Coordinates of C-alpha atoms in Angstrom, one line a residue:
X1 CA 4.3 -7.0 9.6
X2 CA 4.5 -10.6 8.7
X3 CA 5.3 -12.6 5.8
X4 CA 2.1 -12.6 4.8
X5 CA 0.1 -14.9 1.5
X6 CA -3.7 -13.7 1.3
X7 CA -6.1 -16.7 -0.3
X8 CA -9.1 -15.7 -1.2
X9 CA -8.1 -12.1 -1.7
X10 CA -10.8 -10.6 -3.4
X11 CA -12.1 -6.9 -4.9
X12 CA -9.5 -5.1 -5.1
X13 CA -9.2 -1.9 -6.4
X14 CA -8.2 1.7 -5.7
X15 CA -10.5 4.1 -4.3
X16 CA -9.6 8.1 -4.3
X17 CA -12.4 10.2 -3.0
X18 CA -13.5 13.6 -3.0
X19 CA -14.5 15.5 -0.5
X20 CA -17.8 16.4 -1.3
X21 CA -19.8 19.9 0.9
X22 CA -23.3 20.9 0.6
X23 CA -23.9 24.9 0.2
X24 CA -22.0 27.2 2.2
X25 CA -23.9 29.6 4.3
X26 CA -23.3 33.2 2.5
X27 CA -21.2 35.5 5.7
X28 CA -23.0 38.3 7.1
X29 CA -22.8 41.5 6.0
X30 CA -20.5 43.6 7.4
X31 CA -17.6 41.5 5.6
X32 CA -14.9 44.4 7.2
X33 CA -14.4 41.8 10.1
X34 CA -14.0 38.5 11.0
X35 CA -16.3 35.6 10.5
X36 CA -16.8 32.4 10.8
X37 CA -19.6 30.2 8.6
X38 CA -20.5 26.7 9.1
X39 CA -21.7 24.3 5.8
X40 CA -22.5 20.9 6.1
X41 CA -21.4 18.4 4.0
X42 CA -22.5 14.3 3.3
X43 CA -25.2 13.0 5.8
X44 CA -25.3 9.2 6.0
X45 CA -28.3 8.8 8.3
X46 CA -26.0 8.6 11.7
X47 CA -23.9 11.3 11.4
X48 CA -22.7 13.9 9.0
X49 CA -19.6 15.8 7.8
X50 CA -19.4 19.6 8.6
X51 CA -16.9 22.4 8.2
X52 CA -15.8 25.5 9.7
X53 CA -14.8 28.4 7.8
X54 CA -12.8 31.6 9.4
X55 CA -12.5 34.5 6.9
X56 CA -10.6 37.5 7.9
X57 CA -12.2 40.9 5.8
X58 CA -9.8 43.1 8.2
X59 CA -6.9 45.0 7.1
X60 CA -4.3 43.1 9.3
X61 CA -3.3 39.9 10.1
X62 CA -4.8 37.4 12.8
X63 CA -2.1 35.4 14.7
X64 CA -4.7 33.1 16.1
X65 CA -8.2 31.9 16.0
X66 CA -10.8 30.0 17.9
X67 CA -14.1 28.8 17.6
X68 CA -17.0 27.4 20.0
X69 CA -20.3 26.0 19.1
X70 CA -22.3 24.0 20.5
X71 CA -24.0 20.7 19.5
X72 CA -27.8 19.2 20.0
X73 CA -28.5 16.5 22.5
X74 CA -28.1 13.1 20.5
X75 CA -25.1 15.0 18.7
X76 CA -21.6 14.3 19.5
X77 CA -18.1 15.2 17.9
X78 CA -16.6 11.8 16.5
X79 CA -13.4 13.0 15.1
X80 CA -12.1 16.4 13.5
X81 CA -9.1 18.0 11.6
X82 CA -6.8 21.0 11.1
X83 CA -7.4 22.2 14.3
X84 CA -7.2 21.0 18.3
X85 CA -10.6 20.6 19.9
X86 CA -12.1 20.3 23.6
X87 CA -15.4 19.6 24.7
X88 CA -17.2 20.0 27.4
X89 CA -21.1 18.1 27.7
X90 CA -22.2 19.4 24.2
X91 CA -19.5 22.4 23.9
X92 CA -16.9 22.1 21.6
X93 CA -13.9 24.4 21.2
X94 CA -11.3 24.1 18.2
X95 CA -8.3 26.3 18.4
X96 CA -5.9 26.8 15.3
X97 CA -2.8 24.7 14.9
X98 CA -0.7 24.7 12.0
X99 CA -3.5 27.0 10.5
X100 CA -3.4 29.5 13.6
X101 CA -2.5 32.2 11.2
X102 CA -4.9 34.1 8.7
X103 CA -3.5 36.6 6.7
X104 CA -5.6 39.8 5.4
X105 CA -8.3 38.4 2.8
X106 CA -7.7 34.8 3.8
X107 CA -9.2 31.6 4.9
X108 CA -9.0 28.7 6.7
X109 CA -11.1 26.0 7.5
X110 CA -11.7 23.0 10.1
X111 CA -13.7 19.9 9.8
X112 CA -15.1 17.2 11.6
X113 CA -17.4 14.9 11.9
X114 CA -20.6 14.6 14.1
X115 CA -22.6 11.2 15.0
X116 CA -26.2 11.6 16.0
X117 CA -29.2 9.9 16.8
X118 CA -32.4 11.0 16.0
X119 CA -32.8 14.1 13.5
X120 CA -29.9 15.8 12.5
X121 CA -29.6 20.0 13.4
X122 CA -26.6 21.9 13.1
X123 CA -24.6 23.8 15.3
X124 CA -25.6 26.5 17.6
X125 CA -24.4 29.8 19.4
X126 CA -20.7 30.1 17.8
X127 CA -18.3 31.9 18.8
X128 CA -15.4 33.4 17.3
X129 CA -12.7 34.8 19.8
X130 CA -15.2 35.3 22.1
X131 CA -17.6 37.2 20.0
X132 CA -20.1 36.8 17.4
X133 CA -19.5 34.5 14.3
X134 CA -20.9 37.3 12.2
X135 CA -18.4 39.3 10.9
X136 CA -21.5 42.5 12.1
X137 CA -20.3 41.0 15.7
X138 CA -17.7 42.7 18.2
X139 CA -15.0 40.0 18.7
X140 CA -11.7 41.1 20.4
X141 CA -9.2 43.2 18.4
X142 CA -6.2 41.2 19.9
X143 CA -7.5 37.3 20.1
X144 CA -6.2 35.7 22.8
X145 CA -3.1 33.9 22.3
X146 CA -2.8 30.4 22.1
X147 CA 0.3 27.7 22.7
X148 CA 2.0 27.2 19.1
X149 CA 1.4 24.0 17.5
X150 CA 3.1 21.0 19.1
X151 CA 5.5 19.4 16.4
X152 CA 5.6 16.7 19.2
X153 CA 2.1 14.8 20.1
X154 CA 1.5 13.9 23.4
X155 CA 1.2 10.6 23.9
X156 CA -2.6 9.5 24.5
X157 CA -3.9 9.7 28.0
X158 CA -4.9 6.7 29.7
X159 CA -1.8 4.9 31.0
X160 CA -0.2 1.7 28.8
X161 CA -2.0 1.1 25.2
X162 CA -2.6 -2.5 24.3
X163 CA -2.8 -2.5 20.9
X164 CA -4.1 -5.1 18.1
X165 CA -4.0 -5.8 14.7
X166 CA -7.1 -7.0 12.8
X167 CA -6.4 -8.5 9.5
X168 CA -8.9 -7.6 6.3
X169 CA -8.2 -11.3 4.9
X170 CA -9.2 -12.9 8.1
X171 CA -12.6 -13.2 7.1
X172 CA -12.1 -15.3 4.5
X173 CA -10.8 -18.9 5.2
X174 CA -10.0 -18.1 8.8
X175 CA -13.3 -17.2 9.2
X176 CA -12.2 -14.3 12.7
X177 CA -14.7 -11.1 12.2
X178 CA -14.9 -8.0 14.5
X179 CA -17.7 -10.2 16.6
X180 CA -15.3 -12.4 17.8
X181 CA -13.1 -9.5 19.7
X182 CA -16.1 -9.1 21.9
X183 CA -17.0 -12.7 22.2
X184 CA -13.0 -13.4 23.1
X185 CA -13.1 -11.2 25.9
X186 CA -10.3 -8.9 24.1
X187 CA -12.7 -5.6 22.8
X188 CA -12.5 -4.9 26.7
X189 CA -9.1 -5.2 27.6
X190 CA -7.9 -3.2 24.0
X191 CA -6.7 0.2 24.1
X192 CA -6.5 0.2 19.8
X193 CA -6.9 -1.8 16.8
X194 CA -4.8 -1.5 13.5
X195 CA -7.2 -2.4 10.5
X196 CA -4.6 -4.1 8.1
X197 CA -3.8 -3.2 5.8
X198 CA -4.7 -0.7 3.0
X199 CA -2.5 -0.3 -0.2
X200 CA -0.2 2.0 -1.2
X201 CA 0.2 1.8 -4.8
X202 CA 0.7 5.4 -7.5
X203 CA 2.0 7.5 -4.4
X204 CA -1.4 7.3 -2.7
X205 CA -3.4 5.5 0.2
X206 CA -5.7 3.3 -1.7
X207 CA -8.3 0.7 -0.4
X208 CA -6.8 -2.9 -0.1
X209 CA -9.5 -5.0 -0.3
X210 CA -13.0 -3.2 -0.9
X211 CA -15.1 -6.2 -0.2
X212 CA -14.3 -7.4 2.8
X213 CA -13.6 -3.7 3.9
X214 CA -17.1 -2.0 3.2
X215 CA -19.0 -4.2 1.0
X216 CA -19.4 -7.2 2.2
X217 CA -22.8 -8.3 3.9
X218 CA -22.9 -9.7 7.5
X219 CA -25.4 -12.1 8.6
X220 CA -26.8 -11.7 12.3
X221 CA -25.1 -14.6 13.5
X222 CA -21.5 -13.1 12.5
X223 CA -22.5 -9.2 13.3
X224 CA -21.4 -7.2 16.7
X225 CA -25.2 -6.8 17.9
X226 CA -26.9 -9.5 15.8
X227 CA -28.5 -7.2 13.5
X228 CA -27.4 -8.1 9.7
X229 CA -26.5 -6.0 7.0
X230 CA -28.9 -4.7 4.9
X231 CA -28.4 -3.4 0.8
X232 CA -29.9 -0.4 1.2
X233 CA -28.4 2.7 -0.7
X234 CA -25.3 4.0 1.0
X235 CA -25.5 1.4 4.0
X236 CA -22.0 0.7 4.8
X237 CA -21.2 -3.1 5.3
X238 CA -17.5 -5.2 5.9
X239 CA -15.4 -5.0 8.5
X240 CA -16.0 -1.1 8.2
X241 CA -19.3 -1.6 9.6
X242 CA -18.4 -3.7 12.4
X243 CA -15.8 -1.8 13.5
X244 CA -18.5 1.2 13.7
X245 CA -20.8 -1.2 15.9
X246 CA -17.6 -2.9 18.2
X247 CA -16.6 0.9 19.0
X248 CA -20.4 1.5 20.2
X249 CA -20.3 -1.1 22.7
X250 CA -16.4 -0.3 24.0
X251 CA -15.9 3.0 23.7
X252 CA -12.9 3.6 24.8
X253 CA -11.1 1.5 21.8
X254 CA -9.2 3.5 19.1
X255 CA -8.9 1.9 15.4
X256 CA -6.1 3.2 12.8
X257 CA -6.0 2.2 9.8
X258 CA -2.8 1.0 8.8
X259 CA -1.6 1.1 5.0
X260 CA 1.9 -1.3 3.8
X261 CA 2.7 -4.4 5.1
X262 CA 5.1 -6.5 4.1
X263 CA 3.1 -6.8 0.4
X264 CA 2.0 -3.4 0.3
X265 CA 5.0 -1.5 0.8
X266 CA 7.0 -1.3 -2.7
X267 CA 4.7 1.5 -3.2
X268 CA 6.1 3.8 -0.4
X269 CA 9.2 4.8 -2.1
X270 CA 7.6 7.2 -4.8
X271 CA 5.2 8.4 -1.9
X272 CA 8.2 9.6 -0.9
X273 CA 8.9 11.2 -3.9
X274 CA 5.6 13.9 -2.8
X275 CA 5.0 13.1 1.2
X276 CA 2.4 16.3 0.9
X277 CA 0.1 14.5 -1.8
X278 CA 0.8 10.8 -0.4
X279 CA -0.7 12.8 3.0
X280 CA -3.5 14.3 1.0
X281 CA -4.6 11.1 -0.3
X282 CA -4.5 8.7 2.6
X283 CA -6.4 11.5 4.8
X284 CA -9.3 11.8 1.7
X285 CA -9.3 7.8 2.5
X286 CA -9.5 8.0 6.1
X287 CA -12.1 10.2 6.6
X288 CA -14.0 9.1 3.7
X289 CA -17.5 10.5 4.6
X290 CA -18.8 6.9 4.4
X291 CA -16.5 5.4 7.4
X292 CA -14.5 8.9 8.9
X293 CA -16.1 7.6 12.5
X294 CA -14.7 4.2 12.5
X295 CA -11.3 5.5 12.1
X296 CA -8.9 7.8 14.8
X297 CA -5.8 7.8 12.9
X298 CA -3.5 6.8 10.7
X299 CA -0.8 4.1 10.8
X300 CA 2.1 3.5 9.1
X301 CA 4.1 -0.1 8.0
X302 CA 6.5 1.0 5.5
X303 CA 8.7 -2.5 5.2
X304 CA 11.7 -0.9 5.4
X305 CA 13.0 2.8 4.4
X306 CA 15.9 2.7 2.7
X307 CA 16.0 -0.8 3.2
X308 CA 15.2 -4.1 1.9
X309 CA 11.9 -6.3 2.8
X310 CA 10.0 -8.0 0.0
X311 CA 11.6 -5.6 -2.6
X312 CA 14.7 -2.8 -1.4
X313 CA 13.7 0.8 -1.4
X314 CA 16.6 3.6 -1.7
X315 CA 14.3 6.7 -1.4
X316 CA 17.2 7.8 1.5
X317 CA 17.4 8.1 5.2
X318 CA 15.2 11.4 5.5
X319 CA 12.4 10.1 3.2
X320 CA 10.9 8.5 6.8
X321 CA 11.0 11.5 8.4
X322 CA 9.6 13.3 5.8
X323 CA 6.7 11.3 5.5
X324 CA 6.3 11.5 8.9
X325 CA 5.9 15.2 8.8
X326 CA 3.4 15.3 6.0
X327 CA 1.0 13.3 7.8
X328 CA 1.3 14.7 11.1
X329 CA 0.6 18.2 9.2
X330 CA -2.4 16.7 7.1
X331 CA -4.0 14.8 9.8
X332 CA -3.7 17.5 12.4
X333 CA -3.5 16.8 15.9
X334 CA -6.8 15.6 17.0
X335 CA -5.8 12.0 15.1
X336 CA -3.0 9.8 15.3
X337 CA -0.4 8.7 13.4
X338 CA 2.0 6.1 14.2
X339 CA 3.9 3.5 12.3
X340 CA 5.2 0.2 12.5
X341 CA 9.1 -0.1 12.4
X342 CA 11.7 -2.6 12.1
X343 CA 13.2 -4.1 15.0
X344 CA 16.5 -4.9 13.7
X345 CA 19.2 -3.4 16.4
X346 CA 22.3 -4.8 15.0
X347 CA 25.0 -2.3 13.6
X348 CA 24.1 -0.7 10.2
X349 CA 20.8 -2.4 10.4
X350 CA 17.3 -1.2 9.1
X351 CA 17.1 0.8 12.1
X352 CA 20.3 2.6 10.9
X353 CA 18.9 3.2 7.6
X354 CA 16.8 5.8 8.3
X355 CA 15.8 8.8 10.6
X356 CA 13.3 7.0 13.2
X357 CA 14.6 9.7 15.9
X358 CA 14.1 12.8 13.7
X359 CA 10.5 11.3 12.8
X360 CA 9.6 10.4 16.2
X361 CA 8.0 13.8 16.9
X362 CA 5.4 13.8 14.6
X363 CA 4.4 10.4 16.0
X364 CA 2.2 9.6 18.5
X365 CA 4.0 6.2 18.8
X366 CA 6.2 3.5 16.7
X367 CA 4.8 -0.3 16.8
X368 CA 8.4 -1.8 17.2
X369 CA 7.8 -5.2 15.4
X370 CA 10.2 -7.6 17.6
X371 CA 9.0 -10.9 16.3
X372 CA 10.2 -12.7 13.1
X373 CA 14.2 -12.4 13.6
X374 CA 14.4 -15.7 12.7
X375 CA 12.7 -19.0 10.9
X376 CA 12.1 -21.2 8.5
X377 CA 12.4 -18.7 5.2
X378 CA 16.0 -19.8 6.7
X379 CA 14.9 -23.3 5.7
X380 CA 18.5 -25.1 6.8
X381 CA 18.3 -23.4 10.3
X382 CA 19.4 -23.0 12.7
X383 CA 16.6 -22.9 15.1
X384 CA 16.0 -20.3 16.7
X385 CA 13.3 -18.4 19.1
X386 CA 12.0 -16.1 16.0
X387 CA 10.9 -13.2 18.9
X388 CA 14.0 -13.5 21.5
X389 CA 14.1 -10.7 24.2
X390 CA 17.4 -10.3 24.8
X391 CA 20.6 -12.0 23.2
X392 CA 21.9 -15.5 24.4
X393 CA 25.2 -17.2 23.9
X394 CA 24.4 -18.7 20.2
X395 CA 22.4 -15.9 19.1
X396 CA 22.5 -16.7 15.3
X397 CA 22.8 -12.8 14.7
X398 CA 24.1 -10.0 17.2
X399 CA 21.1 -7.2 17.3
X400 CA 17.9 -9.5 16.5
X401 CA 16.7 -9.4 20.1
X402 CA 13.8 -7.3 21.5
X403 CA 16.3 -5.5 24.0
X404 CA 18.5 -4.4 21.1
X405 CA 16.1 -2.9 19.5
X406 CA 15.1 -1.1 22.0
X407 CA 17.8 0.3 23.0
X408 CA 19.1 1.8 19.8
X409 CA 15.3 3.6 19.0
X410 CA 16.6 5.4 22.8
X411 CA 20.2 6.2 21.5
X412 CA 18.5 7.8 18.6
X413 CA 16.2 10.2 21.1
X414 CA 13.2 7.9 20.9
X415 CA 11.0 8.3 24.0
X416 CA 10.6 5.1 25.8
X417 CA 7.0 6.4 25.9
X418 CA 6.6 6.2 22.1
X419 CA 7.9 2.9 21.9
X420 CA 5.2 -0.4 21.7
X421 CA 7.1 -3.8 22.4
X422 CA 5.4 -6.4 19.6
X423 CA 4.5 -10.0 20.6
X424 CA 3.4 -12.7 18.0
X425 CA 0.0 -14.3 19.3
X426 CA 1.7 -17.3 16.4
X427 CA 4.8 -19.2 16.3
X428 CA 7.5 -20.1 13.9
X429 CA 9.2 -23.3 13.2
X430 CA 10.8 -26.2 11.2
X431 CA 10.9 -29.9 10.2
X432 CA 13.8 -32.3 10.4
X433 CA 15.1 -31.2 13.4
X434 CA 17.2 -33.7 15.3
X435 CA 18.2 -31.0 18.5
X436 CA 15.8 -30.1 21.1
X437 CA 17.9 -27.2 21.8
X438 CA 18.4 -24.1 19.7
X439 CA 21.0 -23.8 17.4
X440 CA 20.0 -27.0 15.3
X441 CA 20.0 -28.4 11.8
X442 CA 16.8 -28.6 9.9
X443 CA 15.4 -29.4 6.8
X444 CA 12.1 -27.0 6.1
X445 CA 9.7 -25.3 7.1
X446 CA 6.9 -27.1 9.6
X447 CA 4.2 -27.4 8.1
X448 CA 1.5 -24.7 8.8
X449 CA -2.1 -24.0 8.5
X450 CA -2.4 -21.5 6.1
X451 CA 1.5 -21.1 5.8
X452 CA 4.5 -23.6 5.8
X453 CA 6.9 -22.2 9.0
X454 CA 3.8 -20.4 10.6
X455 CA 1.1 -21.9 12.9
X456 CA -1.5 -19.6 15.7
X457 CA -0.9 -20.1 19.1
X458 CA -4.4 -21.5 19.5
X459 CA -2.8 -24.8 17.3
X460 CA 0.4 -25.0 18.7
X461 CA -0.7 -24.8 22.3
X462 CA -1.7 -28.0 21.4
X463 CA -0.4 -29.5 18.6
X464 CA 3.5 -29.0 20.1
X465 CA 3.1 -27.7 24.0
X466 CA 6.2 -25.2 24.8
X467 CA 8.6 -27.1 27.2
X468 CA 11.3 -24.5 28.0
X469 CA 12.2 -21.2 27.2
X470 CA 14.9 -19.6 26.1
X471 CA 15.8 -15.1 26.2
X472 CA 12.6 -15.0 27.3
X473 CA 9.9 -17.3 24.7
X474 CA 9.2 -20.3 24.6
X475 CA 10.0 -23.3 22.5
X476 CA 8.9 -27.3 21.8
X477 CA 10.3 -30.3 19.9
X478 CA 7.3 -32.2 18.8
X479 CA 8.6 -35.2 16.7
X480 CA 11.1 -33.9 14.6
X481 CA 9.6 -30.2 14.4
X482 CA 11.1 -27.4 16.4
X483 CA 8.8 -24.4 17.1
X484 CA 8.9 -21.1 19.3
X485 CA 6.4 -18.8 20.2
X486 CA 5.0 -16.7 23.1
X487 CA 2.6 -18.4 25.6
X488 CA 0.8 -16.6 28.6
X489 CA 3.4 -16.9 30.9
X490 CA 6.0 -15.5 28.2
X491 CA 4.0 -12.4 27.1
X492 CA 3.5 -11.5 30.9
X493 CA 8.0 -12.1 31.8
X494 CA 7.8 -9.7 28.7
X495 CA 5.6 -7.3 30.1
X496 CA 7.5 -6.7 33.2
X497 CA 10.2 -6.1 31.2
X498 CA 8.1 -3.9 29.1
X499 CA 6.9 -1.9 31.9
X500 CA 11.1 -1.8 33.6
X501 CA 11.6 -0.2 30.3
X502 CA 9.1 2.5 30.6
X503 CA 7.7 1.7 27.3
X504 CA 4.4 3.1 25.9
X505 CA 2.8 -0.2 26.4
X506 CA 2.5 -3.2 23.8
X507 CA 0.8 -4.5 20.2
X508 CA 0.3 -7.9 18.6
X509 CA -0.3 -9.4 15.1
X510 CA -2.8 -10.5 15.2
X511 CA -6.0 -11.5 16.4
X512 CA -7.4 -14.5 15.1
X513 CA -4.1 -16.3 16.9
X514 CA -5.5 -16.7 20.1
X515 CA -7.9 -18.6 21.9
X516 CA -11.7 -17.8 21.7
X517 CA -11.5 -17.0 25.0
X518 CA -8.6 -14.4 24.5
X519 CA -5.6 -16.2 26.5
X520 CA -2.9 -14.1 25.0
X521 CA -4.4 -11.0 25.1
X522 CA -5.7 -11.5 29.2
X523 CA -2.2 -12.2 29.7
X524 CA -0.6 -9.1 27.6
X525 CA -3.4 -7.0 29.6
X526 CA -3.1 -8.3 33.2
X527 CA 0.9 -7.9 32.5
X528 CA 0.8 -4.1 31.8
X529 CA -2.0 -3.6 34.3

């Protein structure tokens, strides 16, 4: 993502957490078969953790499993792992994935989490292969066979995802909370959200910021439904919270949480060092007991493999990939995983530096960040659109366009379907500029609200009004400041070009750019359809 400073940063600290189940119900006698026992873990008052257990007390080995149950009215399934699920009304059915096998004497185990309303009851009427859950019960001798695991996710049904980022500082002095999705229009027309960012620090996922993620106490007047936070013991609060209550209201919208960033990601490189426990710990995080229903996935913004960003990382070119296949295999297939990338398409670029088309398959989809190719951390110039398209005669570097990009992530057996196009609802720019056109002198950054070079489109739209455009974004001299950045009409040339490309759809960083009546993100909608 970004360059990014964070005032008023707050709380932090590392958070590790153990999974935590109540008593296991003892199998039924009869333990010569195959059973299957439900326990139930933490219960936070709205939903509840439970777990699966299939034990096989036969003499030979069970190529596959699966398991139905069904759940009480005012019970639903809100996320589960280590296996694939369907339901049907208040049926569920989990099949085995990477778990599929169960050798004599063995176990393995699902889990998941249900949200109710009302009072909580467990499951009823399992099934194991068709028979009793009991290993006393009569299920088939040969189960009936199941597709192998996919090493290669589907993408997520629904036609093109609009995706945003939400930033965990925002809350501070920009003063943007979950609310203002839903009063900006924008909860309706997202597909996803990326909560950014936690840390990654000791070759684990760790929290970034635990005040303003689960802590901190909402008044009505800045809460999703007007009701405020309360202190009561285990109440969850933060931007946690709200997530939980925008995701009631709309449905249909997906939140990862993402862990790096441009700060966060010196830590990645002796993740890399053990993807299996770096997996282990960022899926603990993730499903937390406390917050596993806010969140459907995982995401990914390692800044760059084998690459340089804010410090240089030379953990090699299949470190990516391997990372990428830890997760996939901890977090199942019911949850994403995805990860931001870099958009650099020249020769021997980042994109060159490590295996994005070998890790595509255990990804669901790469955010390809094609914004910031140029700016004022250049403080001399020259000026430049920072999230260019395509190339144009003056490029200042061959392979910094959006097409570029693009392009090579194909060449390297990307699908175009896994591939997000990134706009920047915010604009770069500089100060003692003497050449409306690109390719001019300068003498700084401009200055910026919270950032010297960087301003929100919601200021720039009026503080310097984009005259022309140029490879396909817009730029402005106001005074002696030169800035570019997308506008509506920009974000909807780009997706058209988006949708000519077949691409998986579009994200942003981020939302407290645009206008409180969601501009950007109407236009980024409306343009993918």
């Amino acid at each position: 993502m970004r360059r990014l400073r964070w005032p008023h940063m707050v709380g932090i600290c590392t958070v590790t957490v153990a999974l935590v189940l109540g008593v296991t119900a003892a199998p039924a006698s009869g333990a010569g078969g195959v059973s299957a026992t439900f326990a139930k873990g933490s219960d936070w008052g709205t939903g509840y953790e439970g777990k699966y257990t299939i034990t096989n007390g036969s003499a030979t080995a069970r190529s596959s499993w699966q398991v139905e149950f069904d759940l009480p009215s005012g019970h639903r399934l809100s996320s589960l792992w280590d296996g694939s699920s369907t339901t049907s009304g208040q049926h569920v059915t989990v099949k085995g994935t990477w778990n599929g096998t169960i050798a004599p004497g063995a176990s393995v185990s699902f889990g998941f989490n249900v949200a109710y309303t009302g009072t909580y009851a467990p499951p009823a009427n399992c099934k194991l292969d068709g028979g009793s859950c009991s290993a006393t019960g009569n299920p088939p001798t040969d189960p009936p066979p199941t597709d192998p695991p996919p090493t290669d996710p589907p993408p997520n049904p629904g036609g093109a995802k609009k995706l945003g980022y939400f930033t965990q500082w925002g809350v501070y002095g920009r003063q943007y909370f979950v609310k203002n999705i839903k009063t900006s229009g924008s909860a309706s027309k997202l597909t996803h959200i990326n909560y950014a960012f936690g840390n990654v620090t000791n070759g684990q996922c760790a929290i970034g910021d635990a005040y303003a993620d689960y802590d901190m106490a909402y008044t009505a007047a800045n809460s999703v439904d007007g009701v405020a936070d309360t202190w009561d013991t285990g109440a969850l609060r933060g931007s946690f919270n709200q997530l939980r209550k925008l995701k009631r209201e709309f449905p249909h919208i997906k939140v990862l949480f993402s862990f790096g960033g441009w700060t966060w990601s010196g830590g990645f490189g002796q993740a890399a060092r053990n993807p299996a426990a770096f997996a282990d710990s960022c899926y603990r995080l993730v499903e937390d007991p406390r917050w596993a229903d806010v969140f459907d996935g995982i995401d990914i913004d390692w800044e760059y493999p084998n690459a340089c960003g804010l410090t240089c990382d030379t953990s090699g070119p299949a470190a990516f990939k391997n990372l990428m296949q830890a997760l996939r295999a901890r977090f199942g297939t019911s949850n994403l995983v995805t990860a931001a990338i870099t958009a650099d398409g020249s020769n021997g670029g980042k994109i060159d530096a490590a295996d994005y088309g070998g890790a595509a398959q255990y990804l669901n989809w790469y955010n390809v960040m094609t914004y910031d190719y140029f700016g004022a951390f250049n403080a001399q110039g020259p000026t430049a659109p920072h999230s260019p398209l395509t190339s144009y005669a003056g490029i200042p570097q061959a392979g910094f366009n959006s097409d570029a990009a693009i392009q090579k992530l194909k060449s390297k057996g990307v699908p175009a379907s896994k591939l997000l196009l990134g706009i920047g609802f915010y604009g770069r720019g500089w100060t003692g500029v003497t050449q409306e056109a690109p390719g001019g002198t300068a003498t700084g950054a401009a200055p910026g609200t919270y950032e010297a070079g960087i301003e929100d489109y919601k200021v720039l739209k009026n503080r310097c009004p984009a005259t022309k455009t140029i490879a396909g974004t817009a730029y402005a001299k106001c005074g002696s400041e030169w800035w570019s950045y997308d506008t509506p009409a920009t974000i909807r040339g780009k997706m058209s070009w988006t949708k000519s490309q077949g691409l998986g759809g579009a994200f942003f960083w981020e939302l407290s750019g645009d206008t409180t009546n969601g501009e950007l993100m109407t236009a980024l909608s409306g343009g993918l359809g």
